[in-house]
Coordinates of C-alpha atoms in Angstrom, one line a residue:
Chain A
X1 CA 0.0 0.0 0.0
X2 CA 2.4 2.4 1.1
X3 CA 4.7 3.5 -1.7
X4 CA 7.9 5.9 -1.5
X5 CA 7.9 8.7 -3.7
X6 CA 11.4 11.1 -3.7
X7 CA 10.8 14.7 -3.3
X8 CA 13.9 17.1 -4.2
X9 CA 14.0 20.7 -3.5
X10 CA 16.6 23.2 -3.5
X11 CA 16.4 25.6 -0.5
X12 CA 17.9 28.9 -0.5
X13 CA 18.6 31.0 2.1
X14 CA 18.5 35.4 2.3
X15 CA 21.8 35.8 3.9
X16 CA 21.3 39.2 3.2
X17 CA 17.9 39.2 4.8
X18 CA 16.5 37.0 7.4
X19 CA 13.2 38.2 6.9
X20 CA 12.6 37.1 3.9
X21 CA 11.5 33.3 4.1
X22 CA 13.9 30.6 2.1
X23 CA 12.9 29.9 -1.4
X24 CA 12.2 26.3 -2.3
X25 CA 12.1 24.7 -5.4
X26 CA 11.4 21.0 -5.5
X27 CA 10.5 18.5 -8.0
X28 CA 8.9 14.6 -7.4
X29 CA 9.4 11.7 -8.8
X30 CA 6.4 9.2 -8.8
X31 CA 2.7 9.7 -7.9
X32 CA 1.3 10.9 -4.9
X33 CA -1.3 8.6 -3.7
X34 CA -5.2 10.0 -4.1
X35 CA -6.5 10.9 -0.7
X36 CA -9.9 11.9 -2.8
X37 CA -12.1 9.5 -1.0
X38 CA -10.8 10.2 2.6
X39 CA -10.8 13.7 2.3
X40 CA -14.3 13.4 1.2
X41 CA -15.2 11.3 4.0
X42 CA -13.6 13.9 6.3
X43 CA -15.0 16.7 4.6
X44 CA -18.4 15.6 5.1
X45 CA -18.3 14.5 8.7
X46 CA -17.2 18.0 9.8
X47 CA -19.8 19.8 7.7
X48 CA -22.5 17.6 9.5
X49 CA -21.3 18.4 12.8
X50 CA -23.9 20.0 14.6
X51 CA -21.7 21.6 17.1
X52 CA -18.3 23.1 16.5
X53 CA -15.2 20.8 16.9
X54 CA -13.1 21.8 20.2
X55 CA -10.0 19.8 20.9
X56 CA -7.0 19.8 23.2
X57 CA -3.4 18.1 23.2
X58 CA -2.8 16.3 19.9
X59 CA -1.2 13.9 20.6
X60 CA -2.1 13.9 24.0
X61 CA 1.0 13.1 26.3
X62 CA 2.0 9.6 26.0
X63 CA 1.9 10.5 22.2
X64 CA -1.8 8.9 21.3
X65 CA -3.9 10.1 18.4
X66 CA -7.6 9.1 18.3
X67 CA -8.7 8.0 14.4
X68 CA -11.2 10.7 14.6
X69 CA -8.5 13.5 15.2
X70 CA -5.8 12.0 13.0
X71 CA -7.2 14.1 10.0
X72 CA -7.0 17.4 11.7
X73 CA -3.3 16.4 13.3
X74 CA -2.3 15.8 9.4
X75 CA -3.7 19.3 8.5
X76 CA -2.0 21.3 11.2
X77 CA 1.4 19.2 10.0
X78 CA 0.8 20.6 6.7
X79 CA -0.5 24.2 8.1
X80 CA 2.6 24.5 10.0
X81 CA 4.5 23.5 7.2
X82 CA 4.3 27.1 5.8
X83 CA 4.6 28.5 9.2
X84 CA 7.8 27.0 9.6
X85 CA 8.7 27.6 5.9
X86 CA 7.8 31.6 6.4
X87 CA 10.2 31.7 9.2
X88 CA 12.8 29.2 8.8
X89 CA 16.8 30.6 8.9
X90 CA 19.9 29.0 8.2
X91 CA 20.2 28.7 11.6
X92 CA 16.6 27.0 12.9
X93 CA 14.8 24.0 13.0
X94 CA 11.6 23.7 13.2
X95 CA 9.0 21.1 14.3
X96 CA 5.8 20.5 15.2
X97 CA 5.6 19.1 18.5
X98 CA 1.8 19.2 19.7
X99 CA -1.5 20.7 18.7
X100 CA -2.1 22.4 22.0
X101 CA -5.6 23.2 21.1
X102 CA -8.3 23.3 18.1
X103 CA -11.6 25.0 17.5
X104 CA -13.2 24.8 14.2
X105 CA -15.0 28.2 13.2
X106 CA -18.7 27.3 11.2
X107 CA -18.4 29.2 7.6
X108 CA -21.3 29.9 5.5
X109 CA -19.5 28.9 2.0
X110 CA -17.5 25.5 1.0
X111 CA -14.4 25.6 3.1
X112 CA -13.9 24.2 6.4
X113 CA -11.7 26.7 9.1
X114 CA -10.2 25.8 12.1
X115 CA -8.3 28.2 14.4
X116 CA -5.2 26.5 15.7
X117 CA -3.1 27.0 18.7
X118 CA 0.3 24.9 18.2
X119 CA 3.5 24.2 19.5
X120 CA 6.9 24.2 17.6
X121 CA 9.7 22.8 18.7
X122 CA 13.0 24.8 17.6
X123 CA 16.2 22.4 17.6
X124 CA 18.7 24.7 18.0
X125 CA 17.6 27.3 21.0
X126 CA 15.3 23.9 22.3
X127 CA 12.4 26.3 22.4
X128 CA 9.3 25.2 22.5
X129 CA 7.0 28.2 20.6
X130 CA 3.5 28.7 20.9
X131 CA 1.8 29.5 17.5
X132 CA -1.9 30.4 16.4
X133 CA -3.1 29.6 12.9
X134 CA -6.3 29.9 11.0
X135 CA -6.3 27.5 8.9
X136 CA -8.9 26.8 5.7
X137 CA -9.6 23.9 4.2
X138 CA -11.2 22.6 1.0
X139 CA -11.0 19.0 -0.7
X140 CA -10.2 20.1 -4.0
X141 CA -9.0 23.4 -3.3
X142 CA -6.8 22.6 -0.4
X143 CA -5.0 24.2 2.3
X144 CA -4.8 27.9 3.0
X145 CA -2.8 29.7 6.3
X146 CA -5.4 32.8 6.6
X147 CA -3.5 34.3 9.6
X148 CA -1.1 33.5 11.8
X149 CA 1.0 34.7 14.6
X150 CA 3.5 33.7 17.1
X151 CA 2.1 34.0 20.7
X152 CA 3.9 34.5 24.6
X153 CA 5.4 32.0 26.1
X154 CA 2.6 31.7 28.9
X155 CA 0.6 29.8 26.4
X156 CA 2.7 26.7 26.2
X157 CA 1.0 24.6 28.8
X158 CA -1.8 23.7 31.0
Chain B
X1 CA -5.3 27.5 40.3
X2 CA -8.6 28.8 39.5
X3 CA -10.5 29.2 36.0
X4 CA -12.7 32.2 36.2
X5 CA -16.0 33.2 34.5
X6 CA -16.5 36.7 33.2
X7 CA -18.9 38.6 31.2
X8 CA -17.0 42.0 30.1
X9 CA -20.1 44.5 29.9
X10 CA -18.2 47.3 28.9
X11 CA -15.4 48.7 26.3
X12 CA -13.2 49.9 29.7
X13 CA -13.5 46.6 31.0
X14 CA -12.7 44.7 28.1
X15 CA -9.8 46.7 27.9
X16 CA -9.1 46.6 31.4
X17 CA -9.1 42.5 31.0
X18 CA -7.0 42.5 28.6
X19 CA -4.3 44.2 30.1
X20 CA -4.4 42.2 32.6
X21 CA -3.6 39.1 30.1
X22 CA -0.9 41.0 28.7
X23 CA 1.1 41.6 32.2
X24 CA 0.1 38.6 34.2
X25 CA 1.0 35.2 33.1
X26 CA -2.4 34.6 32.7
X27 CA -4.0 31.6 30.3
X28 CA -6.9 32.3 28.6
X29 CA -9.2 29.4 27.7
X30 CA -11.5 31.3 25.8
X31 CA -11.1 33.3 23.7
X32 CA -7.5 32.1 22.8
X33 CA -6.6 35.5 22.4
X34 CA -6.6 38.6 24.1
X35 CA -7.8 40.5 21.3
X36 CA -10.5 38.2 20.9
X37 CA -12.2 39.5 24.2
X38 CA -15.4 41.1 23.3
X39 CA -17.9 42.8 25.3
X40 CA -21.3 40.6 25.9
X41 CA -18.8 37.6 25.3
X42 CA -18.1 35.0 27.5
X43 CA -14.4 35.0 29.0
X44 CA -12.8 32.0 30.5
X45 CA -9.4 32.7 32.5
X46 CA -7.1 30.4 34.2
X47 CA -5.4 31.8 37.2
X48 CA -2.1 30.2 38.5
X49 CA -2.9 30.0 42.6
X50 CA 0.1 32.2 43.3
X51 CA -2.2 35.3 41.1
X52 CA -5.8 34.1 42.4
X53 CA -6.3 36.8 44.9
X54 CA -4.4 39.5 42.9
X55 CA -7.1 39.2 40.2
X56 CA -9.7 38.8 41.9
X57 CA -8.6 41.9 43.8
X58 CA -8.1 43.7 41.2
X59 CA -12.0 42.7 39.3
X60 CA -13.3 43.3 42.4
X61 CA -11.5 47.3 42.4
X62 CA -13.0 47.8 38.9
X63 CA -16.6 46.1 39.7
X64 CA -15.9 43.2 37.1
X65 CA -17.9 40.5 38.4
X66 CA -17.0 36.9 38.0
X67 CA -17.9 33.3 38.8
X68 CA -15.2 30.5 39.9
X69 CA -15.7 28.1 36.7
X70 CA -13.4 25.9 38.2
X71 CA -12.1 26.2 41.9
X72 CA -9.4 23.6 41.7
X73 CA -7.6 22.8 38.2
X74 CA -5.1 20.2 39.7
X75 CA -8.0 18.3 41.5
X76 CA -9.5 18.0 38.1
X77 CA -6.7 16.9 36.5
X78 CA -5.9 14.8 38.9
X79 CA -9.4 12.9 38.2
X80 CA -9.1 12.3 34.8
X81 CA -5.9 10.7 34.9
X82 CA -6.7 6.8 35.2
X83 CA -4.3 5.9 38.3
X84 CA -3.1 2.4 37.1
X85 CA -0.5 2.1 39.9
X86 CA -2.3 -0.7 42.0
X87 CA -3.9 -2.3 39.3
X88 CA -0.2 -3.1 37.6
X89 CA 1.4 -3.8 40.6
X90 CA 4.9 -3.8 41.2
X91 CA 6.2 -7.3 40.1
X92 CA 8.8 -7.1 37.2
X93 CA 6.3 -9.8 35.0
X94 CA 3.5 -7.7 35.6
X95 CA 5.5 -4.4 34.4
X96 CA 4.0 -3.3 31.0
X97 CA 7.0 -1.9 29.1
X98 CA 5.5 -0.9 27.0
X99 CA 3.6 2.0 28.4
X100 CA 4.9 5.2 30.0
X101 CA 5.6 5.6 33.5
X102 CA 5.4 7.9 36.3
X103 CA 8.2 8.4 38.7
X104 CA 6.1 6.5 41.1
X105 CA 6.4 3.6 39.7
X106 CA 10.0 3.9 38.6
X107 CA 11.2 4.0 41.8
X108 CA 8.8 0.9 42.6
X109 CA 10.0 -1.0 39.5
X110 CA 13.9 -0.6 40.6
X111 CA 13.2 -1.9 44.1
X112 CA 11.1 -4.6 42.9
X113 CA 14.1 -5.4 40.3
X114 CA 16.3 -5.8 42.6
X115 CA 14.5 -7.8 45.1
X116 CA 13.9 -10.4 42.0
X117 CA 17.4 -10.4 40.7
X118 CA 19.4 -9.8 43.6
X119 CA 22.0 -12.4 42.0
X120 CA 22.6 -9.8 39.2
X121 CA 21.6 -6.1 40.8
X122 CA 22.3 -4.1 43.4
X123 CA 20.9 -0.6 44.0
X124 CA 22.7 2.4 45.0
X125 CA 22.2 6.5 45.5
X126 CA 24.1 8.6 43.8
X127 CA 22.8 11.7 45.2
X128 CA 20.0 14.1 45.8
X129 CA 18.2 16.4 43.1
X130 CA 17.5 20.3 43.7
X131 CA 13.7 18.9 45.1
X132 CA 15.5 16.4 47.6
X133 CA 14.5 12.8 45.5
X134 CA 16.9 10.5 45.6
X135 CA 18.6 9.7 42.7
X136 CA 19.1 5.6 42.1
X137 CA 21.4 3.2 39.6
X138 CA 20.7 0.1 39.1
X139 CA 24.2 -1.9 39.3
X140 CA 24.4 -5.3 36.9
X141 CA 27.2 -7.3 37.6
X142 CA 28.3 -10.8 37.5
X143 CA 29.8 -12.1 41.0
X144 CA 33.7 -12.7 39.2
X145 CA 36.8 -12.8 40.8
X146 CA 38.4 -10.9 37.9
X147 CA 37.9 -7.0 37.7
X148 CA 35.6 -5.7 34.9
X149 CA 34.9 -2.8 33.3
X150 CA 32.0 -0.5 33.2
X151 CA 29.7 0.6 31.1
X152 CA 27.6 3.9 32.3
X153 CA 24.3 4.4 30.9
X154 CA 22.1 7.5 31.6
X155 CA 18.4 8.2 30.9
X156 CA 16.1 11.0 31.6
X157 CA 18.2 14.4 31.5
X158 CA 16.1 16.0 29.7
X159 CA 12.4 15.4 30.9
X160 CA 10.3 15.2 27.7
X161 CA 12.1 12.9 26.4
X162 CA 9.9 10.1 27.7
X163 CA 11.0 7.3 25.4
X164 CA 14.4 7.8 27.1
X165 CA 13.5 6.5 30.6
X166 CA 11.6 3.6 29.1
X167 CA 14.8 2.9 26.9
X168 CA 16.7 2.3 30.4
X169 CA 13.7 0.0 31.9
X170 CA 13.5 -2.0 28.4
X171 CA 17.2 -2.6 28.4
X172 CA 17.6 -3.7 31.8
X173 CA 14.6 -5.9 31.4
X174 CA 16.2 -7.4 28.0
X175 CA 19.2 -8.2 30.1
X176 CA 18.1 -9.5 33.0
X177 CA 15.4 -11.6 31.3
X178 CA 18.1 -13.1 28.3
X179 CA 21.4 -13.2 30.3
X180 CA 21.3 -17.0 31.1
X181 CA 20.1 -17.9 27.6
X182 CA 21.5 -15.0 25.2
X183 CA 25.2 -16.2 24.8
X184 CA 26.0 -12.8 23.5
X185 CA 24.7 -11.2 26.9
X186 CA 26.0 -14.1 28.9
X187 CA 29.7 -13.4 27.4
X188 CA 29.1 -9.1 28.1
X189 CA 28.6 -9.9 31.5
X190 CA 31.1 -12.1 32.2
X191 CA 33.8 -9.2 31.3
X192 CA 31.7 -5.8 32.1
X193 CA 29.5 -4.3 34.6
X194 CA 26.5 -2.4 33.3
X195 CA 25.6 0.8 35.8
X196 CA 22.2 2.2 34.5
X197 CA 20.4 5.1 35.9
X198 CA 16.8 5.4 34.1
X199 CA 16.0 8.6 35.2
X200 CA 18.7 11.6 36.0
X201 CA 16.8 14.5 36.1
X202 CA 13.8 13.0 38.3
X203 CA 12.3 16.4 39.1
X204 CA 11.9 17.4 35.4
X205 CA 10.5 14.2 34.6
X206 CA 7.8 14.7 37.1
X207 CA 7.2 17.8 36.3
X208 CA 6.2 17.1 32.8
X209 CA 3.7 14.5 33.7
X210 CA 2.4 17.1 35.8
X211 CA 2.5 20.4 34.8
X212 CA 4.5 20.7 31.2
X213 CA 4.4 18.0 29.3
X214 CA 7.7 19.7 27.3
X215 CA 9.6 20.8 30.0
X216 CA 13.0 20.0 29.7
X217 CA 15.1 21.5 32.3
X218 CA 15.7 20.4 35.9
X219 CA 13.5 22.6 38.4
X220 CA 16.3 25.0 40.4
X221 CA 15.2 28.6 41.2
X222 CA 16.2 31.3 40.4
X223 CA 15.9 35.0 40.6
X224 CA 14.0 34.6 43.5
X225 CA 11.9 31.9 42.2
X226 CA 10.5 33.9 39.4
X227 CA 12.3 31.5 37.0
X228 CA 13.2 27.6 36.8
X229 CA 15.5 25.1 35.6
X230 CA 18.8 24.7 34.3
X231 CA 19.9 22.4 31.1
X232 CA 21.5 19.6 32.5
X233 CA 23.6 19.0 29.3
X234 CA 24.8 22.3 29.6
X235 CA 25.7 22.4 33.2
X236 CA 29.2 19.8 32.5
X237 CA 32.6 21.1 33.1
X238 CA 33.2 20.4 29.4
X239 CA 34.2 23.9 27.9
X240 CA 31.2 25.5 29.8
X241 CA 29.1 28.4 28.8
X242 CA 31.1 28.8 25.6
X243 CA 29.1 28.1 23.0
X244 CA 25.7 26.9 22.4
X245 CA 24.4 28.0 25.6
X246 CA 22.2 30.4 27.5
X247 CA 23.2 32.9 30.6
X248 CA 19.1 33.7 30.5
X249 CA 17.3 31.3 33.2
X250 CA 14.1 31.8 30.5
X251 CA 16.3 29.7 27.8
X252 CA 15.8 26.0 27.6
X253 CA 19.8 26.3 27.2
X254 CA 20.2 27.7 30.3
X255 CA 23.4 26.2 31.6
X256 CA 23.1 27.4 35.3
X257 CA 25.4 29.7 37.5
X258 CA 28.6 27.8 37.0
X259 CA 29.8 24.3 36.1
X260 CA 28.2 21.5 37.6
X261 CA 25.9 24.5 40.1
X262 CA 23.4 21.9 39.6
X263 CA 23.2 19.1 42.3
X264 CA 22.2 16.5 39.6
X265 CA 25.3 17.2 37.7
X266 CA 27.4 16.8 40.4
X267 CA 26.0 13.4 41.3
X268 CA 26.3 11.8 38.3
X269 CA 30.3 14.0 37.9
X270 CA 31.3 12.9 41.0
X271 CA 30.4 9.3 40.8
X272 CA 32.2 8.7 37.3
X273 CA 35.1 10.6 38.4
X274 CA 35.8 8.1 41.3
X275 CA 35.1 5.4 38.7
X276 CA 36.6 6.6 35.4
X277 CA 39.7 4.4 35.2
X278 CA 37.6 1.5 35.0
X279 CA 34.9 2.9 32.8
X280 CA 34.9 1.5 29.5
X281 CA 32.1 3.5 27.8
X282 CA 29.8 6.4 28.7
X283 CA 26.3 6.0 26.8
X284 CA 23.7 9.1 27.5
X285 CA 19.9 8.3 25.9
X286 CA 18.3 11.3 24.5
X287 CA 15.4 12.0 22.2
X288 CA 14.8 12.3 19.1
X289 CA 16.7 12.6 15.7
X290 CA 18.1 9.2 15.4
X291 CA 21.6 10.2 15.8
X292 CA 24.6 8.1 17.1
X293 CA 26.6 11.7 18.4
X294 CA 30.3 11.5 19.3
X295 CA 32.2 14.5 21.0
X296 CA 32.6 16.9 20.8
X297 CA 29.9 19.6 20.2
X298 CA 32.0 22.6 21.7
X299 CA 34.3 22.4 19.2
X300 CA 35.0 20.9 15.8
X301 CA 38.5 19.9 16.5
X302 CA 38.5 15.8 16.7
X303 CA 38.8 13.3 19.6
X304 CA 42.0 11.7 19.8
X305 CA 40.7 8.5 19.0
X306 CA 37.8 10.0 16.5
X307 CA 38.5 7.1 14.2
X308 CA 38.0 4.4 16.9
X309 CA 34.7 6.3 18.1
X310 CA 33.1 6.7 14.6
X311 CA 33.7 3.1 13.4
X312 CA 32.4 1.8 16.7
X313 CA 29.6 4.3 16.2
X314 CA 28.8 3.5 12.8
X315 CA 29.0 -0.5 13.4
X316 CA 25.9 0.5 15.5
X317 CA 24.3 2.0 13.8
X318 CA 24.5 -0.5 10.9
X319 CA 22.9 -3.1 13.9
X320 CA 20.0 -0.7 14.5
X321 CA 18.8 -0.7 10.5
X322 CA 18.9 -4.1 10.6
X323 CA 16.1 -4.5 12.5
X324 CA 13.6 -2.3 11.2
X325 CA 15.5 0.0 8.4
X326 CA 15.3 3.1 10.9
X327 CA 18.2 5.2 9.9
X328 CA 20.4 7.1 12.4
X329 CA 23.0 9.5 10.9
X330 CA 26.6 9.3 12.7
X331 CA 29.1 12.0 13.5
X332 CA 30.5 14.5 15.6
X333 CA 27.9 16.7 17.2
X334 CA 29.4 20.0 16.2
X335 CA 29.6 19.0 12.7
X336 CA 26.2 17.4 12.4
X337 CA 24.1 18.8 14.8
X338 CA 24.9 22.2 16.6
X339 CA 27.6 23.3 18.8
X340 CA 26.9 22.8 23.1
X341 CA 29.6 23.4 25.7
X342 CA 28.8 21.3 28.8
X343 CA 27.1 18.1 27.6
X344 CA 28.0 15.2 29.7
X345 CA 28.7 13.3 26.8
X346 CA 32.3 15.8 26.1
X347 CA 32.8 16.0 29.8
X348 CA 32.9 12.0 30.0
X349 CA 35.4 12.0 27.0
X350 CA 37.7 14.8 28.1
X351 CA 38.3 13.1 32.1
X352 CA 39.6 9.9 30.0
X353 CA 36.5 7.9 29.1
X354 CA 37.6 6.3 25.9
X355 CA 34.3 5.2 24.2
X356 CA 31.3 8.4 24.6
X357 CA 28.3 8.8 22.8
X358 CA 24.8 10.8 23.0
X359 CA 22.2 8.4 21.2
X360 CA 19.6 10.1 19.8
X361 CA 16.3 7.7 19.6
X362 CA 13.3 7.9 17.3
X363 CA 11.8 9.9 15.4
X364 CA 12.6 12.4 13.3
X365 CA 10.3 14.9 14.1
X366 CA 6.9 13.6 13.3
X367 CA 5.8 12.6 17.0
X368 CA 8.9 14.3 18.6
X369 CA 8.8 14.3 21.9
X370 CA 5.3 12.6 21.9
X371 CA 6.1 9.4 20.6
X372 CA 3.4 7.2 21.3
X373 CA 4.1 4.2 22.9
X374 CA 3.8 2.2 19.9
X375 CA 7.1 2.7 18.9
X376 CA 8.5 1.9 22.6
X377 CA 9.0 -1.7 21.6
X378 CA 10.3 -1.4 18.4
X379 CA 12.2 2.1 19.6
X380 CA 13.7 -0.5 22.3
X381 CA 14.7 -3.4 20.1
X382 CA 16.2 -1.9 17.5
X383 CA 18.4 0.1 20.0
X384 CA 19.2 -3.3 21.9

């Protein structure tokens, strides 16, 4: 089932600037797999909700994901992706190390949106960053960061 | 700590609430954020206990009224974590490694590993941490009347990294449970003593099953108790506070006051000092990357026997893929990582210990710190 499929990219750093995120280029080789029928099956539970989703600590601390929140860990990973790829140096390394909190936000039109609060982990320094995201979300017209920004310290834990 | 219940009913006291967010470590459940806070809108705050009547004064001075959502938070924590202890029990066949555990039942676990080996394992104190736990090794050695060498293992000094801890207890069980039958282990023991301490920085590691579940420091005060913890692997007399570090207690690489100021790194110094001719190899369990890591990270210059330690190194981690194809890159810290003055792992090296390596275990990234305990066994094996 599972399949690997090489992904190369060429980063390059500002040294000039560190303000100015790293520009990737990156080619694949093979096929991703299609996701179409999961996402759809995603999609549509969350539409039918009848009340918001709310959810804390994914994964919680001994590291377990329920099935039900697996999908909305994968976005965040994705989300935070181009958090990490806005403000990545020569010099950091990010991760994401926990989704400290989730809340979807009901929209009128097609998308799905979901206001994150997250938790990178920076290698280098060994800080652990709190980060809010507002994330949208669309089977076929996929992710989108609408806003984010980096939060105080205070907000790391419980 | 308290949560609170309050329903701003005016600009000023919106305003006023969210000042108060923005100079007290206060942590808002909802909204999320402060400029979130809306007038007419419900507002749920958690107050640390030390702020509670602070607050409170303070709505009370402004006519804010509130309700106590939640009087207690610990209490309510407390009851929604299942409390397995008495249901596992302490006997070593009953002992799910599998799982996580509390510092509870570490310390129950060595005990009860000793009583049921006492052939094999003796139990010693090496010293006291900055919250007054006692800090225990676990000693494995064959009764010989020829001397042996040691082997030092440390888990647990950096307290998120859970899957370190459980490393140690897997290891010792493997060892313990195969030494009769495993000639490989049989044929270790005959000529080298394995010390093992599963958990060095005891206080961190409680602290991040109780309060922060990515805490990584040990828990010292400082500036009058306004600020905690000092980076054990910082706090070595190995080139300290050169490079790689922090002189800001609010760093995670905050390598304390002076060399070894912390009373967990003195333990653990002052034990391998007294024993380093006869230690062999010094092995500290970290996580994650999946790096074998050999000094020296405050500095790119080589160990004297650099060769020695990277074929060893990479003959390991040759053995690891073979199990289950997890990669773990090789090298000098300062070359492949990032540059640290004060790791244990340099320190060892630089008093005479000939054989010194950081492991860094599973994964690379995607779980992190929380690796669930899925991969503990297959984490474990492939590490054996």
């Amino acid at each position: 089932q599972d399949s690997t499929v090489t992904c190369t990219a060429e980063v390059l750093y500002h040294l000039g600037n560190e303000n100015i995120a790293p520009s990737v280029k990156f080619t694949i080789e093979g096929e991703l797999k299609n996701t179409a029928e999961a996402d759809n099956i995603f999609y549509n539970r969350i539409k039918s909700l009848e009340e918001e989703l709310v959810a804390e600590n994914i994964p919680d601390s001994h590291g377990n994901v329920s099935p039900e929140m697996e999908p909305i860990r994968l976005l965040a990973w994705v989300a935070s992706g181009y958090i990490i790829w806005q403000n990545s140096t020569e010099n950091t390394k990010f991760q994401l190390a926990q989704i400290k909190h989730v809340k979807q936000v009901k929209r009128s039109d097609e998308y799905l949106e979901f206001d994150y609060l997250i938790l990178l982990h920076e290698m280098v320094s060994q800080e652990i960053i709190p980060w809010q995201m507002t994330v949208l979300w669309h089977p076929q017209h996929g992710v989108q960061v609408a806003q984010d920004s980096r939060q105080p310290n205070t907000h790391r834990s419980n | 700590d308290q949560v609170l219940h309050i329903v701003p009913e005016t600009f000023q006291q919106v305003q006023l609430l969210q000042h108060l967010c923005s100079t007290l470590p206060l942590d808002l459940w909802k909204p999320l954020l402060p400029e979130d806070i809306w007038a007419g809108e419900d507002l749920h705050i958690r107050v640390p206990a030390p702020l509670v009547q602070e607050v409170k004064d303070s709505l009370d001075q402004h006519m804010i009224s509130y309700k106590v959502l939640i009087p207690d938070v610990q209490e309510l924590v407390d009851q929604s974590m299942p409390r397995e202890m008495s249901s596992h029990g302490q006997v070593p066949e009953g002992y799910v490694y599998t799982q996580y555990h509390p510092m509870e039942e570490i310390y129950q676990w060595m005990t009860q590993i000793q009583k049921s080996n006492s052939e094999l394992v003796t139990q010693h104190s090496l010293g006291t941490t900055i919250e007054n736990r006692t800090m225990y090794y676990l000693q494995i050695s064959q009764p010989s009347d020829k001397p042996k060498k040691i082997i030092w293992m440390d888990c647990g000094i950096h307290a998120r990294e859970w899957i370190s801890p459980a490393f140690c207890q897997w290891f010792v069980k493997e060892i313990l449970q195969n030494y009769k039958s495993d000639p490989k282990i049989s044929r270790f023991l005959q000529n080298l003593d394995l010390y093992i301490l599963p958990v060095l920085n005891i206080d961190g590691y409680i602290y991040s099953w109780e309060k922060d579940r990515l805490w990584r420091k040990n828990r010292s005060p400082h500036m009058g108790g306004t600020c905690y913890g000092t980076d054990l692997n910082r706090n070595f007399n190995s080139s300290w506070g050169s490079v790689g570090v922090s002189y800001n207690c609010s760093s995670e690489i905050f390598c304390g006051s002076g060399p070894e100021s912390e009373p967990e790194t003195r333990a653990v110094a002052q034990f391998i000092e007294r024993k380093k001719s006869d230690i062999l190899c010094y092995l500290t369990i970290h996580s994650y990357g999946q790096y074998i890591l050999t000094p020296y990270g405050s500095t790119t210059k080589p160990p004297s026997n650099s060769e020695e330690l990277m074929h060893v190194a990479e003959k390991a981690a040759a053995a690891l893929m073979g199990k289950y194809g997890t990669s773990y890159e090789v090298g000098s810290t300062s070359l492949i990582l990032y540059s640290n003055s004060g790791s244990s792992r340099d320190w060892a090296h630089m008093i005479g210990i000939p054989f010194s390596y950081t492991f860094e275990l599973r994964d690379n990234g995607t779980y992190g710190f929380v690796l669930p305990p899925e991969q503990i066994q297959p984490t474990c094996e492939e590490t054996m």
